[in-house]
């Protein structure tokens, strides 16, 4: 069984869910008692000091993991070109998470067309600096041609909902990691996911975990407050499915429900 991480984009706690969490502690400390991961999206907009990342790492229990979104300076301003100094700065900050740094997320702008030379140079530069888990969320159809490069560099391709790519709702790239990002559909960032959709998603994720992949599912439908409830429900469903599948104690499966 591969490791399993379920969480939200950010650790906001809508008031209706407060009874499920401890009364005391920071929002992150309280959040981390019920979910196994969180995606830091604020790093896309602004840098955080290494001391901030270190403080976050000290706030969570063993087994909890952070996914950190790469800065827009890399993806949207430089558009993956000439990024060596920016990569050094970003990694110098977020690696202060230590063992709690679980994954780096690289989300591309919809207008960024796949250029094999630029993409190869970027990912080789990233891999020279960082050997941990990395996933890519491209949003232009041309990135379907990047499959071989992603496998070579051990980069997972995000399964996003919704996605502008033809097969964008299916995880691709390197099979060692499978990462789902649920943005909300039909209304992006707002829509709730119903029980049937979550049950189907649980089946897909369980298949990845049983195949030995590291599996992540992050809910980004935060605008109307549905992400936390969806993450908690999915975590519970997966906990039940893993028990039914006969997962043995000691296998690396992180579901806190």
Tab-separated table of C-alpha atoms in Angstrom:
chain	number	residue	atom	x	y	z
A	1	UNK	CA	0.000	0.000	0.000
A	2	UNK	CA	1.298	3.440	-0.896
A	3	UNK	CA	0.986	6.506	1.344
A	4	UNK	CA	-2.294	8.429	1.227
A	5	UNK	CA	-2.759	12.147	1.922
A	6	UNK	CA	-6.127	13.923	1.973
A	7	UNK	CA	-6.623	17.623	2.612
A	8	UNK	CA	-7.600	21.081	1.408
A	9	UNK	CA	-6.044	24.100	-0.221
A	10	UNK	CA	-5.372	25.989	3.012
A	11	UNK	CA	-6.384	25.170	6.563
A	12	UNK	CA	-9.454	27.346	6.948
A	13	UNK	CA	-12.048	25.902	9.350
A	14	UNK	CA	-15.620	26.957	8.497
A	15	UNK	CA	-17.662	27.463	11.646
A	16	UNK	CA	-20.106	24.634	10.919
A	17	UNK	CA	-17.240	22.132	11.248
A	18	UNK	CA	-15.821	23.461	14.526
A	19	UNK	CA	-17.432	20.721	16.673
A	20	UNK	CA	-15.215	18.159	14.881
A	21	UNK	CA	-11.993	19.896	15.920
A	22	UNK	CA	-10.295	20.735	19.228
A	23	UNK	CA	-11.281	24.087	20.702
A	24	UNK	CA	-7.714	25.218	21.351
A	25	UNK	CA	-4.679	25.757	19.157
A	26	UNK	CA	-4.041	27.548	15.874
A	27	UNK	CA	-6.230	26.756	12.901
A	28	UNK	CA	-3.406	24.653	11.448
A	29	UNK	CA	-2.955	22.695	14.678
A	30	UNK	CA	-6.683	22.032	14.886
A	31	UNK	CA	-6.961	21.169	11.175
A	32	UNK	CA	-4.081	18.683	11.413
A	33	UNK	CA	-5.892	16.604	14.046
A	34	UNK	CA	-8.402	15.411	11.421
A	35	UNK	CA	-6.660	15.527	8.032
A	36	UNK	CA	-3.306	14.242	6.853
A	37	UNK	CA	-2.222	16.973	4.426
A	38	UNK	CA	-2.668	20.552	3.307
A	39	UNK	CA	-1.760	22.447	0.157
A	40	UNK	CA	-0.062	25.807	0.677
A	41	UNK	CA	-1.310	28.070	-2.121
A	42	UNK	CA	-0.153	31.396	-0.645
A	43	UNK	CA	3.406	30.556	-1.774
A	44	UNK	CA	2.176	31.101	-5.346
A	45	UNK	CA	1.524	34.783	-4.599
A	46	UNK	CA	4.283	35.719	-2.160
A	47	UNK	CA	7.371	34.205	-0.539
A	48	UNK	CA	7.342	32.971	3.045
A	49	UNK	CA	10.345	33.093	5.343
A	50	UNK	CA	12.041	29.785	6.215
A	51	UNK	CA	11.114	30.509	9.847
A	52	UNK	CA	7.433	30.564	8.861
A	53	UNK	CA	7.678	27.186	7.157
A	54	UNK	CA	9.570	25.795	10.150
A	55	UNK	CA	6.853	27.045	12.515
A	56	UNK	CA	4.178	25.365	10.407
A	57	UNK	CA	6.156	22.122	10.451
A	58	UNK	CA	6.322	22.238	14.235
A	59	UNK	CA	2.527	22.674	14.416
A	60	UNK	CA	1.570	19.313	12.900
A	61	UNK	CA	1.775	15.683	14.042
A	62	UNK	CA	4.091	13.016	12.688
A	63	UNK	CA	2.839	11.753	9.338
A	64	UNK	CA	1.242	15.047	8.296
A	65	UNK	CA	2.498	16.462	4.988
A	66	UNK	CA	2.487	19.819	3.187
A	67	UNK	CA	2.213	20.310	-0.551
A	68	UNK	CA	3.659	23.674	-1.595
A	69	UNK	CA	2.625	25.511	-4.742
A	70	UNK	CA	5.467	26.944	-6.809
A	71	UNK	CA	5.561	30.755	-7.138
A	72	UNK	CA	3.878	32.443	-10.079
A	73	UNK	CA	7.221	34.159	-10.777
A	74	UNK	CA	8.413	30.758	-12.006
A	75	UNK	CA	5.321	29.659	-13.876
A	76	UNK	CA	3.432	32.761	-14.986
A	77	UNK	CA	6.111	35.477	-15.205
A	78	UNK	CA	9.236	33.580	-16.282
A	79	UNK	CA	7.070	30.868	-17.879
A	80	UNK	CA	9.652	28.232	-16.863
A	81	UNK	CA	12.559	30.057	-18.520
A	82	UNK	CA	15.765	31.158	-16.744
A	83	UNK	CA	14.485	30.049	-13.348
A	84	UNK	CA	17.682	28.959	-11.600
A	85	UNK	CA	17.880	31.812	-9.091
A	86	UNK	CA	14.135	31.728	-8.385
A	87	UNK	CA	14.259	27.968	-7.817
A	88	UNK	CA	17.102	28.400	-5.356
A	89	UNK	CA	15.166	31.059	-3.459
A	90	UNK	CA	11.914	29.082	-3.358
A	91	UNK	CA	13.549	25.836	-2.271
A	92	UNK	CA	15.637	27.674	0.303
A	93	UNK	CA	12.361	28.773	1.860
A	94	UNK	CA	10.008	25.780	1.642
A	95	UNK	CA	12.554	23.078	2.498
A	96	UNK	CA	12.523	24.510	6.020
A	97	UNK	CA	9.436	22.285	6.348
A	98	UNK	CA	11.889	19.404	6.700
A	99	UNK	CA	10.286	15.960	6.692
A	100	UNK	CA	6.792	17.485	6.542
A	101	UNK	CA	7.426	18.743	2.986
A	102	UNK	CA	5.569	16.111	1.000
A	103	UNK	CA	5.211	17.534	-2.499
A	104	UNK	CA	5.825	20.500	-4.770
A	105	UNK	CA	2.961	21.567	-7.052
A	106	UNK	CA	3.739	23.351	-10.320
A	107	UNK	CA	0.590	24.831	-11.880
A	108	UNK	CA	0.970	26.361	-15.335
A	109	UNK	CA	-1.053	29.191	-16.903
A	110	UNK	CA	-3.631	28.131	-19.518
A	111	UNK	CA	-1.733	30.083	-22.177
A	112	UNK	CA	1.574	28.249	-21.694
A	113	UNK	CA	2.152	25.981	-24.689
A	114	UNK	CA	4.428	22.985	-24.267
A	115	UNK	CA	7.964	23.659	-25.477
A	116	UNK	CA	10.073	20.532	-25.079
A	117	UNK	CA	13.415	22.351	-24.691
A	118	UNK	CA	12.130	24.858	-22.122
A	119	UNK	CA	10.249	22.213	-20.149
A	120	UNK	CA	13.227	19.834	-20.084
A	121	UNK	CA	15.605	22.560	-18.923
A	122	UNK	CA	13.198	23.604	-16.161
A	123	UNK	CA	12.556	20.127	-14.778
A	124	UNK	CA	16.201	19.099	-15.001
A	125	UNK	CA	17.075	22.278	-13.084
A	126	UNK	CA	14.428	21.483	-10.504
A	127	UNK	CA	15.590	17.880	-10.153
A	128	UNK	CA	19.205	18.986	-9.695
A	129	UNK	CA	17.998	20.860	-6.620
A	130	UNK	CA	15.144	18.743	-5.261
A	131	UNK	CA	14.656	14.962	-5.268
A	132	UNK	CA	11.263	14.781	-3.537
A	133	UNK	CA	7.763	14.419	-4.944
A	134	UNK	CA	6.754	16.894	-7.677
A	135	UNK	CA	3.494	17.194	-9.601
A	136	UNK	CA	2.551	19.339	-12.585
A	137	UNK	CA	-0.862	20.802	-13.406
A	138	UNK	CA	-0.669	21.947	-17.046
A	139	UNK	CA	-3.676	23.713	-18.519
A	140	UNK	CA	-2.931	23.708	-22.241
A	141	UNK	CA	-3.751	20.756	-24.492
A	142	UNK	CA	-0.232	20.675	-25.936
A	143	UNK	CA	1.167	19.344	-22.642
A	144	UNK	CA	-0.169	15.922	-23.537
A	145	UNK	CA	3.093	15.591	-25.464
A	146	UNK	CA	5.131	15.910	-22.247
A	147	UNK	CA	4.333	12.425	-20.937
A	148	UNK	CA	7.747	10.892	-21.649
A	149	UNK	CA	9.564	13.829	-20.052
A	150	UNK	CA	7.410	13.630	-16.921
A	151	UNK	CA	8.050	9.897	-16.566
A	152	UNK	CA	11.783	10.403	-17.103
A	153	UNK	CA	11.986	13.146	-14.466
A	154	UNK	CA	9.590	11.360	-12.061
A	155	UNK	CA	6.965	14.096	-12.214
A	156	UNK	CA	3.291	13.247	-11.713
A	157	UNK	CA	0.630	15.017	-13.771
A	158	UNK	CA	-2.288	16.291	-11.718
A	159	UNK	CA	-5.791	14.984	-12.284
A	160	UNK	CA	-7.782	18.222	-12.081
A	161	UNK	CA	-11.515	18.831	-11.941
A	162	UNK	CA	-12.360	20.752	-14.005
A	163	UNK	CA	-9.514	20.646	-16.522
A	164	UNK	CA	-9.234	22.261	-19.964
A	165	UNK	CA	-7.218	19.248	-21.160
A	166	UNK	CA	-8.976	16.352	-22.890
A	167	UNK	CA	-7.748	13.762	-20.375
A	168	UNK	CA	-7.016	16.220	-17.589
A	169	UNK	CA	-9.232	14.505	-15.010
A	170	UNK	CA	-7.038	11.393	-15.076
A	171	UNK	CA	-3.631	11.300	-13.347
A	172	UNK	CA	-0.740	10.895	-15.785
A	173	UNK	CA	3.013	11.242	-15.822
A	174	UNK	CA	5.208	9.218	-13.477
A	175	UNK	CA	3.169	6.459	-11.858
A	176	UNK	CA	4.922	6.745	-8.494
A	177	UNK	CA	2.640	9.614	-7.470
A	178	UNK	CA	-1.032	10.270	-8.189
A	179	UNK	CA	-2.412	13.693	-7.283
A	180	UNK	CA	-6.030	14.819	-7.575
A	181	UNK	CA	-7.023	18.518	-7.314
A	182	UNK	CA	-10.766	19.113	-6.984
A	183	UNK	CA	-11.470	22.749	-7.852
A	184	UNK	CA	-15.253	22.417	-7.806
A	185	UNK	CA	-17.576	21.764	-10.727
A	186	UNK	CA	-19.712	22.891	-12.386
A	187	UNK	CA	-18.962	26.161	-10.540
A	188	UNK	CA	-15.215	26.323	-10.081
A	189	UNK	CA	-13.997	27.008	-6.512
A	190	UNK	CA	-17.609	26.938	-5.235
A	191	UNK	CA	-19.427	23.683	-6.086
A	192	UNK	CA	-19.877	20.910	-3.537
A	193	UNK	CA	-19.082	17.267	-4.397
A	194	UNK	CA	-21.930	14.872	-3.674
A	195	UNK	CA	-21.644	11.447	-2.051
A	196	UNK	CA	-21.719	9.550	-5.359
A	197	UNK	CA	-18.860	11.601	-6.783
A	198	UNK	CA	-16.802	11.158	-3.620
A	199	UNK	CA	-17.461	7.408	-3.594
A	200	UNK	CA	-16.242	7.115	-7.183
A	201	UNK	CA	-13.192	9.219	-6.349
A	202	UNK	CA	-12.440	7.022	-3.338
A	203	UNK	CA	-12.384	3.987	-5.621
A	204	UNK	CA	-9.898	5.631	-7.985
A	205	UNK	CA	-7.615	6.707	-5.160
A	206	UNK	CA	-7.778	3.308	-3.484
A	207	UNK	CA	-6.664	1.723	-6.749
A	208	UNK	CA	-3.630	4.009	-6.859
A	209	UNK	CA	-2.735	3.260	-3.230
A	210	UNK	CA	-3.097	-0.486	-3.756
A	211	UNK	CA	-0.780	-0.209	-6.774
A	212	UNK	CA	1.871	1.259	-4.471
A	213	UNK	CA	1.655	4.877	-5.631
A	214	UNK	CA	1.804	7.862	-3.311
A	215	UNK	CA	-1.704	9.302	-3.531
A	216	UNK	CA	-2.863	12.840	-2.784
A	217	UNK	CA	-6.302	14.418	-3.002
A	218	UNK	CA	-6.674	18.138	-2.368
A	219	UNK	CA	-9.997	19.988	-2.372
A	220	UNK	CA	-9.711	23.524	-3.735
A	221	UNK	CA	-13.464	24.310	-3.714
A	222	UNK	CA	-12.933	26.677	-0.799
A	223	UNK	CA	-14.869	29.776	-1.921
A	224	UNK	CA	-18.209	28.580	-0.503
A	225	UNK	CA	-16.654	26.529	2.300
A	226	UNK	CA	-17.249	23.025	0.900
A	227	UNK	CA	-13.618	21.860	0.720
A	228	UNK	CA	-13.242	20.845	4.359
A	229	UNK	CA	-16.448	18.813	4.494
A	230	UNK	CA	-15.580	17.056	1.226
A	231	UNK	CA	-12.078	16.210	2.482
A	232	UNK	CA	-13.407	14.822	5.762
A	233	UNK	CA	-16.035	12.738	3.975
A	234	UNK	CA	-13.516	11.346	1.470
A	235	UNK	CA	-11.070	10.539	4.262
A	236	UNK	CA	-13.798	8.583	6.043
A	237	UNK	CA	-14.749	6.713	2.874
A	238	UNK	CA	-11.155	5.761	2.170
A	239	UNK	CA	-10.652	4.632	5.732
A	240	UNK	CA	-13.592	2.268	5.316
A	241	UNK	CA	-12.387	1.041	1.915
A	242	UNK	CA	-8.880	0.388	3.217
A	243	UNK	CA	-10.272	-1.631	6.121
A	244	UNK	CA	-12.393	-3.696	3.729
A	245	UNK	CA	-9.405	-4.283	1.446
A	246	UNK	CA	-7.488	-5.869	4.307
A	247	UNK	CA	-4.666	-3.343	4.726
A	248	UNK	CA	-2.367	-4.681	7.431
A	249	UNK	CA	-1.197	-2.587	10.412
A	250	UNK	CA	2.121	-0.959	9.737
A	251	UNK	CA	1.520	-0.319	6.044
A	252	UNK	CA	2.107	3.322	5.152
A	253	UNK	CA	-1.411	4.600	4.700
A	254	UNK	CA	-2.128	8.022	6.187
A	255	UNK	CA	-5.863	8.545	6.556
A	256	UNK	CA	-6.810	10.128	9.865
A	257	UNK	CA	-10.476	9.116	9.894
